[in-house]
C-alpha cells in the first residue's frame, strides 16, 4: 500500500483565496482524520470521519473551514477565504478502527497564506 | 480526561549517547501506548507501541516499557545517531470502543556528531 497520500505538498496562496487540500486514505481504513500543526499550538485534531460520515468537527477553528469525504478513498479540507493565520502544516491520517493499530499519517501539506 | 505529559525539549545529545525521553499518562482505565516520530518535513510515523502493562515495544534500537505502576512509557535508546534527530510524540488510546489518539506535546531531539 502507498500509505496515506496528500496533495499538494506545498501551497502558497494569497489572503482571501480559496484553498483545497486533498487526502487519499489507506484502502480499508474506515476512519480519516484531519490535523493541523503549528509551532504555537502543536498538533490539533480538526475533524474526523467514520465510513465517510463526519463524526466530530469540534476542532474546526471557524466556518471558513469545511471538510468532506465523498467516498472511502478521498477527502478534502477547504479554507475559504484563507487568512495568514491559517498558515500551518495540515496532516491527514487514517485508521482501520482497531485502537491498537494507531493512526497512519500522510506527509502533510505545508500551507502558506501571504 | 485522558492526557499525556512529555518532558520539555529540546534534548541535545552527542552521537552514541544514551537517550531517555520521559512520558507519563493519565487515563481512566488501561490504554494502549504509542511513540510516534516526526523527521523534519515529514509526517508522524509510528515508532513503537505497547498494548498492555509490562509490554515492551521496540523498533530501530528504541525501546519503551508500559509501566502501569508509574503510569509511564519512557522512550530509550542505547546509542543515538545524528539521523535520530526528530520530534518524538508519546500518545495513548483507550481500548474500549473507538477512541481518539491523545498526543503529548512532542519532544525535539537534536543529536550532534
Coordinates of N, CA and C in Angstrom, one line a residue:
Chain A
X1 N 0.8 -1.2 0.0 CA 0.0 0.0 0.0 C 0.9 1.2 0.0
X2 N 0.4 2.3 -0.7 CA 1.3 3.5 -0.8 C 1.2 4.4 0.4
X3 N 0.3 4.0 1.4 CA 0.2 4.8 2.6 C -0.9 5.9 2.3
X4 N -0.9 6.9 3.2 CA -1.9 8.0 3.1 C -1.2 9.0 2.2
X5 N -2.0 9.4 1.2 CA -1.4 10.3 0.2 C -2.1 11.7 0.3
X6 N -1.3 12.7 0.4 CA -1.8 14.1 0.5 C -1.3 14.9 -0.7
X7 N -2.1 15.8 -1.1 CA -1.7 16.8 -2.1 C -2.3 18.1 -1.9
X8 N -1.7 19.2 -2.3 CA -0.3 19.2 -2.7 C 0.6 19.1 -1.5
X9 N 1.9 19.0 -1.7 CA 2.9 19.0 -0.6 C 3.1 20.4 0.0
X10 N 3.1 21.4 -1.0 CA 3.2 22.8 -0.6 C 2.2 23.6 -1.3
X11 N 1.7 24.6 -0.6 CA 0.7 25.5 -1.2 C 1.0 26.9 -0.7
X12 N 1.1 27.8 -1.6 CA 1.3 29.2 -1.3 C 0.1 30.0 -1.9
X13 N -0.6 30.7 -1.2 CA -1.8 31.4 -1.7 C -1.9 32.8 -1.1
X14 N -2.7 33.6 -1.7 CA -2.9 35.0 -1.2 C -4.1 35.0 -0.3
X15 N -4.0 35.9 0.7 CA -5.1 36.0 1.6 C -6.4 36.3 0.8
X16 N -7.5 35.6 1.3 CA -8.8 35.8 0.6 C -9.1 34.7 -0.4
X17 N -8.1 34.0 -0.8 CA -8.3 32.9 -1.8 C -8.8 31.7 -1.2
X18 N -9.4 30.8 -2.0 CA -9.9 29.5 -1.5 C -8.7 28.5 -1.7
X19 N -8.6 27.7 -0.7 CA -7.6 26.6 -0.7 C -8.2 25.3 -0.5
X20 N -7.8 24.3 -1.2 CA -8.4 22.9 -1.1 C -7.2 21.9 -0.9
X21 N -7.2 21.2 0.2 CA -6.2 20.2 0.5 C -6.9 18.8 0.3
X22 N -6.1 17.9 -0.2 CA -6.7 16.6 -0.6 C -6.0 15.5 0.1
X23 N -6.7 14.4 0.3 CA -6.2 13.2 1.0 C -6.8 11.9 0.5
X24 N -6.0 11.0 0.3 CA -6.4 9.6 0.0 C -6.0 8.7 1.1
X25 N -6.9 8.1 1.8 CA -6.5 7.2 2.9 C -6.1 5.9 2.5
X26 N -5.6 5.1 3.4 CA -5.2 3.7 3.1 C -6.5 2.9 2.8
X27 N -6.5 2.1 1.8 CA -7.7 1.3 1.4 C -8.0 0.4 2.6
X28 N -9.3 0.4 3.0 CA -9.8 -0.5 4.0 C -9.8 0.2 5.4
X29 N -9.2 1.4 5.5 CA -9.3 2.2 6.7 C -10.6 2.9 6.8
X30 N -11.4 2.7 7.9 CA -12.7 3.3 8.0 C -12.7 4.7 8.6
X31 N -11.6 5.1 9.2 CA -11.5 6.4 9.9 C -10.5 7.3 9.2
X32 N -10.9 8.5 9.0 CA -10.0 9.5 8.5 C -10.0 10.8 9.3
X33 N -8.8 11.3 9.5 CA -8.6 12.4 10.5 C -7.9 13.6 9.7
X34 N -8.2 14.8 10.0 CA -7.5 16.0 9.6 C -6.9 16.7 10.8
X35 N -5.6 16.9 10.8 CA -4.9 17.6 11.8 C -4.2 18.9 11.3
X36 N -4.0 19.8 12.2 CA -3.2 21.0 11.8 C -2.1 21.1 12.8
X37 N -0.9 21.4 12.3 CA 0.3 21.5 13.2 C 1.0 22.9 13.0
X38 N 1.1 23.6 14.1 CA 1.8 24.9 14.1 C 2.8 24.9 15.3
X39 N 3.7 25.8 15.3 CA 4.7 25.9 16.4 C 4.0 26.3 17.6
X40 N 3.0 27.2 17.5 CA 2.4 27.8 18.7 C 1.4 26.8 19.3
X41 N 0.7 26.1 18.5 CA -0.4 25.3 19.1 C -0.2 23.8 19.0
X42 N 0.9 23.4 18.4 CA 1.2 22.0 18.3 C 0.3 21.3 17.3
X43 N 0.0 20.0 17.6 CA -0.8 19.2 16.8 C -2.3 19.3 17.2
X44 N -3.2 19.7 16.3 CA -4.6 19.9 16.7 C -5.5 19.0 15.8
X45 N -6.4 18.2 16.4 CA -7.3 17.5 15.6 C -8.5 18.4 15.1
X46 N -8.7 18.5 13.8 CA -9.7 19.4 13.3 C -11.1 18.7 13.2
X47 N -11.0 17.5 12.6 CA -12.3 16.7 12.3 C -11.9 15.3 12.0
X48 N -12.9 14.4 12.2 CA -12.6 13.0 11.8 C -13.9 12.4 11.2
X49 N -13.7 11.5 10.3 CA -14.8 10.8 9.6 C -14.8 9.3 10.0
X50 N -16.0 8.7 10.0 CA -16.1 7.2 10.1 C -17.0 6.8 8.9
X51 N -16.5 5.9 8.1 CA -17.3 5.4 6.9 C -17.8 6.6 6.1
X52 N -17.0 7.6 5.9 CA -17.3 8.8 5.1 C -18.2 9.8 5.8
X53 N -18.6 9.6 7.0 CA -19.5 10.5 7.7 C -18.7 11.3 8.8
X54 N -18.9 12.6 8.8 CA -18.2 13.4 9.8 C -18.7 13.1 11.2
X55 N -17.9 12.7 12.1 CA -18.3 12.3 13.4 C -18.1 13.5 14.5
X56 N -16.9 14.1 14.4 CA -16.6 15.1 15.3 C -15.8 16.3 14.6
X57 N -16.5 17.4 14.5 CA -15.8 18.6 13.9 C -15.6 19.7 14.9
X58 N -15.5 19.3 16.2 CA -15.4 20.3 17.2 C -14.0 21.1 17.1
X59 N -13.1 20.5 16.5 CA -11.8 21.2 16.3 C -11.6 22.1 15.2
X60 N -12.6 22.2 14.3 CA -12.6 23.1 13.2 C -12.6 24.5 13.7
X61 N -11.7 25.3 13.4 CA -11.5 26.6 14.0 C -12.6 27.6 13.8
X62 N -13.2 27.6 12.6 CA -14.3 28.5 12.3 C -14.9 28.1 11.0
X63 N -16.0 28.9 10.6 CA -16.8 28.5 9.5 C -16.1 28.6 8.2
X64 N -14.9 29.2 8.2 CA -14.2 29.3 6.9 C -13.6 27.9 6.5
X65 N -13.6 27.0 7.5 CA -13.0 25.7 7.3 C -14.2 24.7 7.0
X66 N -14.0 23.8 6.0 CA -15.0 22.8 5.8 C -14.3 21.5 5.3
X67 N -14.8 20.4 5.6 CA -14.2 19.1 5.1 C -15.3 18.2 4.6
X68 N -14.9 17.4 3.6 CA -15.9 16.5 3.0 C -15.2 15.2 2.8
X69 N -16.0 14.1 2.7 CA -15.4 12.8 2.3 C -16.5 12.2 1.4
X70 N -16.4 12.5 0.1 CA -17.5 12.0 -0.8 C -17.5 10.5 -1.0
X71 N -16.3 9.8 -0.8 CA -16.2 8.4 -0.9 C -15.1 7.9 0.0
X72 N -14.9 6.6 0.1 CA -14.0 6.0 1.0 C -12.5 6.2 0.7
X73 N -12.3 6.7 -0.5 CA -10.9 6.9 -1.0 C -10.5 8.3 -1.2
X74 N -11.3 9.3 -0.7 CA -11.0 10.7 -1.0 C -11.6 11.6 0.0
X75 N -10.8 12.6 0.5 CA -11.3 13.6 1.4 C -10.7 14.9 1.1
X76 N -11.4 16.0 1.3 CA -10.9 17.4 1.1 C -11.1 18.2 2.3
X77 N -10.2 19.1 2.5 CA -10.3 20.2 3.6 C -10.2 21.5 2.8
X78 N -11.2 22.3 3.0 CA -11.3 23.6 2.2 C -11.2 24.7 3.2
X79 N -10.5 25.8 2.8 CA -10.5 27.0 3.6 C -10.9 28.1 2.7
X80 N -12.0 28.8 3.0 CA -12.5 29.9 2.2 C -13.2 30.9 3.0
X81 N -12.7 32.2 3.1 CA -11.4 32.6 2.5 C -10.2 32.3 3.4
X82 N -9.1 32.2 2.8 CA -7.9 31.9 3.6 C -7.4 33.2 4.3
X83 N -6.7 33.0 5.4 CA -6.1 34.1 6.1 C -4.6 33.7 6.5
X84 N -3.8 34.7 6.7 CA -2.4 34.4 7.1 C -2.3 33.5 8.3
X85 N -3.2 33.6 9.3 CA -3.1 32.8 10.5 C -3.4 31.3 10.2
X86 N -3.9 31.0 9.0 CA -4.1 29.6 8.6 C -2.9 28.9 8.2
X87 N -1.8 29.7 8.0 CA -0.5 29.1 7.6 C -0.1 28.0 8.7
X88 N 0.1 26.8 8.2 CA 0.4 25.7 9.0 C 0.7 24.5 8.2
X89 N 1.1 23.3 8.8 CA 1.1 22.1 8.1 C -0.1 21.3 8.4
X90 N -0.8 20.8 7.4 CA -2.1 20.1 7.6 C -1.8 18.6 7.3
X91 N -2.1 17.8 8.2 CA -1.9 16.3 8.0 C -3.3 15.6 7.9
X92 N -3.3 14.6 7.1 CA -4.4 13.7 7.1 C -3.9 12.3 7.6
X93 N -4.7 11.6 8.3 CA -4.3 10.3 8.9 C -5.5 9.4 8.7
X94 N -5.2 8.1 8.7 CA -6.3 7.1 8.6 C -6.1 6.0 9.6
X95 N -7.1 5.2 9.9 CA -7.0 4.2 10.9 C -8.1 3.1 10.5
X96 N -7.7 1.8 10.7 CA -8.7 0.8 10.5 C -9.8 0.7 11.6
X97 N -9.6 1.4 12.7 CA -10.6 1.5 13.7 C -10.3 0.6 14.9
X98 N -9.4 -0.4 14.7 CA -9.0 -1.1 15.9 C -7.9 -0.3 16.6
X99 N -8.2 0.1 17.9 CA -7.4 1.1 18.5 C -6.0 0.8 18.6
X100 N -5.6 -0.4 18.8 CA -4.2 -0.8 19.0 C -3.4 -0.6 17.7
X101 N -4.0 -0.3 16.6 CA -3.2 0.0 15.4 C -2.6 1.4 15.4
X102 N -3.3 2.3 16.1 CA -2.9 3.7 16.0 C -3.3 4.3 14.7
X103 N -2.7 5.3 14.3 CA -3.1 6.0 13.0 C -1.9 6.0 12.1
X104 N -2.1 6.0 10.8 CA -1.1 6.2 9.8 C -1.3 7.6 9.2
X105 N -0.2 8.4 9.2 CA -0.2 9.8 8.8 C 0.3 9.9 7.4
X106 N -0.2 10.9 6.6 CA 0.4 11.4 5.4 C 1.5 12.3 5.6
X107 N 2.2 12.7 4.6 CA 3.4 13.6 4.7 C 3.0 15.0 4.9
X108 N 1.8 15.4 4.8 CA 1.3 16.7 5.1 C 1.3 17.7 3.9
X109 N 0.6 18.8 4.1 CA 0.6 19.9 3.1 C 1.0 21.1 3.9
X110 N 2.1 21.7 3.5 CA 2.5 23.0 4.1 C 1.8 24.1 3.4
X111 N 1.0 24.8 4.1 CA 0.2 25.9 3.6 C 0.8 27.2 4.1
X112 N 1.0 28.1 3.1 CA 1.5 29.5 3.5 C 0.5 30.4 2.8
X113 N -0.1 31.3 3.7 CA -1.1 32.3 3.2 C -0.4 33.7 3.4
X114 N -0.2 34.4 2.2 CA 0.5 35.6 2.3 C -0.4 36.8 2.1
Chain B
X1 N -10.0 14.2 32.1 CA -9.9 13.5 30.9 C -8.6 12.8 30.8
X2 N -8.4 12.0 29.7 CA -7.1 11.4 29.5 C -6.1 12.3 28.9
X3 N -4.8 12.2 29.3 CA -3.8 13.1 28.9 C -2.4 12.4 28.9
X4 N -1.5 13.0 28.2 CA -0.1 12.6 28.1 C 0.8 13.8 28.4
X5 N 1.8 13.5 29.2 CA 2.8 14.6 29.6 C 4.2 14.1 29.1
X6 N 4.8 14.9 28.4 CA 6.2 14.6 27.9 C 7.2 15.7 28.5
X7 N 8.4 15.3 28.6 CA 9.4 16.2 29.0 C 9.6 17.3 28.0
X8 N 9.9 18.5 28.5 CA 10.2 19.6 27.6 C 11.5 19.4 26.8
X9 N 11.5 19.9 25.6 CA 12.7 19.8 24.8 C 13.3 21.2 24.6
X10 N 14.3 21.3 23.8 CA 14.9 20.2 23.1 C 15.9 19.4 24.0
X11 N 16.0 18.1 23.6 CA 17.0 17.3 24.2 C 18.2 17.3 23.3
X12 N 19.4 17.7 23.8 CA 20.6 17.8 23.0 C 21.6 16.8 23.4
X13 N 22.0 15.9 22.5 CA 23.0 14.8 22.8 C 24.0 14.7 21.8
X14 N 25.1 14.1 22.2 CA 26.2 13.8 21.2 C 25.9 12.4 20.7
X15 N 26.4 12.1 19.5 CA 26.3 10.8 18.9 C 26.8 9.8 19.8
X16 N 26.1 8.6 19.9 CA 26.4 7.5 20.7 C 26.0 7.6 22.2
X17 N 25.4 8.7 22.5 CA 25.0 8.9 23.9 C 23.7 8.1 24.1
X18 N 23.4 7.9 25.4 CA 22.1 7.2 25.8 C 21.0 8.2 25.9
X19 N 19.8 7.8 25.4 CA 18.7 8.6 25.3 C 17.6 8.1 26.2
X20 N 17.0 9.1 26.9 CA 15.7 8.8 27.6 C 14.8 10.0 27.4
X21 N 13.6 9.8 26.9 CA 12.6 10.8 26.8 C 11.4 10.3 27.7
X22 N 11.1 11.1 28.7 CA 10.1 10.7 29.6 C 8.7 11.0 29.1
X23 N 7.8 10.0 29.4 CA 6.4 10.2 29.1 C 5.5 9.6 30.2
X24 N 4.6 10.3 30.7 CA 3.7 9.8 31.7 C 2.3 10.1 31.2
X25 N 1.3 9.3 31.7 CA 0.0 9.5 31.2 C -1.0 9.4 32.3
X26 N -2.2 10.0 32.1 CA -3.3 9.9 33.0 C -4.5 9.4 32.2
X27 N -5.1 8.3 32.7 CA -6.2 7.7 31.9 C -7.1 7.0 32.9
X28 N -8.4 7.0 32.5 CA -9.4 6.2 33.3 C -9.5 4.8 32.7
X29 N -8.6 3.9 33.1 CA -8.6 2.6 32.5 C -7.2 2.3 32.0
X30 N -7.1 1.3 31.1 CA -5.8 0.9 30.7 C -5.7 1.1 29.2
X31 N -4.9 2.1 28.8 CA -4.9 2.4 27.4 C -3.8 1.6 26.6
X32 N -3.8 1.7 25.3 CA -2.6 1.3 24.5 C -1.7 2.6 24.4
X33 N -0.4 2.4 24.3 CA 0.5 3.5 24.3 C 1.4 3.4 23.1
X34 N 1.7 4.6 22.6 CA 2.5 4.7 21.3 C 3.6 5.7 21.4
X35 N 4.6 5.5 20.7 CA 5.6 6.6 20.3 C 5.6 6.8 18.8
X36 N 5.4 8.1 18.4 CA 5.5 8.4 17.0 C 6.7 9.3 16.9
X37 N 7.3 9.3 15.7 CA 8.5 10.1 15.4 C 8.2 11.0 14.1
X38 N 8.6 12.2 14.2 CA 8.4 13.1 13.1 C 9.8 13.7 12.7
X39 N 10.3 13.2 11.5 CA 11.5 13.8 11.0 C 11.2 15.1 10.3
X40 N 12.2 15.9 10.1 CA 12.0 17.3 9.5 C 11.3 17.2 8.2
X41 N 10.2 17.9 8.0 CA 9.5 18.0 6.8 C 8.6 16.8 6.5
X42 N 8.4 15.9 7.4 CA 7.6 14.7 7.2 C 6.5 14.6 8.1
X43 N 5.6 13.6 7.9 CA 4.5 13.3 8.8 C 4.9 12.5 10.0
X44 N 4.0 12.2 10.9 CA 4.3 11.4 12.0 C 4.3 9.9 11.6
X45 N 5.3 9.2 12.1 CA 5.4 7.7 11.8 C 5.4 7.0 13.1
X46 N 4.6 5.9 13.1 CA 4.6 5.0 14.3 C 6.0 4.4 14.5
X47 N 6.5 4.6 15.7 CA 7.8 4.1 16.0 C 7.7 2.8 16.8
X48 N 6.9 2.8 17.8 CA 6.6 1.5 18.6 C 5.4 1.7 19.4
X49 N 4.9 0.6 19.9 CA 3.7 0.6 20.7 C 3.7 -0.5 21.7
X50 N 2.8 -0.4 22.7 CA 2.5 -1.4 23.7 C 1.1 -1.4 24.1
X51 N 0.5 -2.5 24.2 CA -1.0 -2.5 24.3 C -1.4 -3.0 25.7
X52 N -0.5 -3.5 26.6 CA -0.9 -3.8 27.9 C 0.3 -3.7 28.9
X53 N 0.0 -3.7 30.2 CA 1.0 -3.5 31.2 C 2.2 -4.5 31.0
X54 N 3.4 -4.0 31.2 CA 4.6 -4.7 31.2 C 5.1 -5.1 29.8
X55 N 4.3 -4.8 28.8 CA 4.7 -5.0 27.4 C 5.9 -4.1 27.1
X56 N 6.8 -4.5 26.3 CA 7.9 -3.7 25.8 C 7.7 -3.5 24.3
X57 N 7.6 -2.3 23.8 CA 7.7 -2.0 22.4 C 9.1 -1.7 22.0
X58 N 9.5 -2.1 20.8 CA 10.8 -1.9 20.3 C 10.9 -1.7 18.8
X59 N 11.8 -0.9 18.3 CA 11.9 -0.7 16.9 C 13.1 0.2 16.6
X60 N 14.0 -0.1 15.7 CA 15.1 0.7 15.3 C 16.0 1.0 16.4
X61 N 16.1 0.1 17.4 CA 17.0 0.4 18.6 C 16.3 1.1 19.7
X62 N 15.1 1.6 19.5 CA 14.4 2.3 20.5 C 13.5 1.3 21.3
X63 N 13.3 1.5 22.6 CA 12.5 0.7 23.4 C 11.7 1.5 24.3
X64 N 10.5 1.0 24.7 CA 9.7 1.6 25.8 C 8.9 0.5 26.4
X65 N 8.8 0.6 27.8 CA 8.1 -0.4 28.5 C 6.9 0.2 29.2
X66 N 5.7 -0.4 29.1 CA 4.5 0.1 29.6 C 4.5 -0.2 31.1
X67 N 4.6 0.8 31.9 CA 4.6 0.6 33.4 C 3.3 1.2 34.0
X68 N 2.5 0.2 34.4 CA 1.2 0.6 35.0 C 1.3 1.3 36.3
X69 N 2.3 0.8 37.1 CA 2.5 1.3 38.5 C 2.9 2.8 38.5
X70 N 3.7 3.2 37.5 CA 4.1 4.6 37.5 C 3.4 5.3 36.3
X71 N 2.5 4.7 35.7 CA 1.8 5.3 34.5 C 2.8 6.0 33.6
X72 N 3.8 5.2 33.2 CA 4.8 5.8 32.3 C 5.1 4.9 31.1
X73 N 5.7 5.5 30.1 CA 6.1 4.8 28.9 C 7.3 5.6 28.3
X74 N 8.4 5.5 29.0 CA 9.6 6.3 28.7 C 10.3 5.7 27.5
X75 N 10.8 6.5 26.6 CA 11.5 6.1 25.4 C 13.0 6.1 25.6
X76 N 13.6 5.0 25.2 CA 15.1 4.8 25.5 C 15.8 4.3 24.2
X77 N 17.0 4.7 24.1 CA 17.9 4.2 23.0 C 19.3 4.2 23.6
X78 N 20.0 3.1 23.4 CA 21.3 3.0 24.0 C 22.4 3.8 23.3
X79 N 22.3 4.1 22.0 CA 23.3 4.9 21.3 C 22.7 5.6 20.2
X80 N 22.5 6.9 20.4 CA 21.8 7.7 19.3 C 22.7 8.0 18.2
X81 N 22.1 8.3 17.0 CA 22.8 8.7 15.8 C 22.2 10.1 15.4
X82 N 23.0 10.7 14.6 CA 22.6 12.0 14.1 C 21.3 11.9 13.4
X83 N 21.1 10.8 12.7 CA 19.8 10.6 11.9 C 18.6 10.4 12.8
X84 N 18.8 10.3 14.1 CA 17.7 10.2 15.1 C 17.1 11.5 15.5
X85 N 17.7 12.6 15.0 CA 17.2 13.9 15.3 C 15.8 14.1 14.7
X86 N 14.9 14.4 15.5 CA 13.5 14.4 15.1 C 12.7 14.9 16.3
X87 N 11.4 15.0 16.1 CA 10.4 15.3 17.2 C 9.7 14.0 17.6
X88 N 9.7 13.6 18.8 CA 9.1 12.4 19.3 C 7.8 12.7 20.1
X89 N 6.7 12.0 19.7 CA 5.4 12.2 20.3 C 5.0 10.9 21.1
X90 N 4.6 11.1 22.3 CA 4.0 10.0 23.1 C 2.5 10.1 22.9
X91 N 1.8 9.0 22.9 CA 0.3 9.1 22.7 C -0.3 7.9 23.3
X92 N -1.6 8.0 23.6 CA -2.4 6.9 24.2 C -3.7 6.9 23.5
X93 N -4.3 5.7 23.6 CA -5.7 5.5 23.1 C -6.3 4.5 24.0
X94 N -7.6 4.7 24.4 CA -8.3 3.8 25.2 C -8.8 2.6 24.4
X95 N -8.9 1.5 25.0 CA -9.2 0.3 24.3 C -10.7 -0.1 24.2
X96 N -11.6 0.7 24.7 CA -13.0 0.4 24.7 C -13.7 1.2 23.7
X97 N -14.2 0.5 22.7 CA -14.9 1.2 21.6 C -13.9 2.0 20.8
X98 N -14.4 2.8 19.9 CA -13.5 3.6 19.1 C -13.1 4.8 19.9
X99 N -11.8 5.1 20.0 CA -11.4 6.3 20.8 C -10.4 7.1 19.9
X100 N -10.2 8.3 20.2 CA -9.2 9.1 19.5 C -7.9 9.0 20.2
X101 N -6.8 9.1 19.4 CA -5.5 9.2 19.9 C -5.3 10.5 20.7
X102 N -4.7 10.4 21.9 CA -4.4 11.6 22.7 C -2.8 11.8 22.6
X103 N -2.4 12.9 22.1 CA -0.9 13.1 21.9 C -0.4 13.9 23.0
X104 N 0.9 13.7 23.3 CA 1.7 14.7 24.1 C 2.1 15.8 23.2
X105 N 2.8 16.8 23.8 CA 3.2 18.0 23.0 C 4.4 17.8 22.2
X106 N 5.1 16.6 22.3 CA 6.3 16.3 21.5 C 7.6 16.8 22.2
X107 N 8.6 16.1 21.9 CA 10.0 16.4 22.4 C 10.9 16.4 21.3
X108 N 11.6 17.5 21.1 CA 12.6 17.6 20.0 C 13.9 17.0 20.4
X109 N 14.5 16.1 19.7 CA 15.8 15.6 19.9 C 16.8 16.1 18.9
X110 N 17.9 16.6 19.4 CA 19.0 17.1 18.5 C 20.2 16.3 18.8
X111 N 20.8 15.6 17.8 CA 22.0 14.8 18.0 C 23.1 15.4 17.2
X112 N 24.2 15.7 17.8 CA 25.3 16.3 17.1 C 26.4 15.3 16.9
X113 N 27.2 15.4 15.9 CA 28.3 14.4 15.6 C 29.4 14.5 16.6

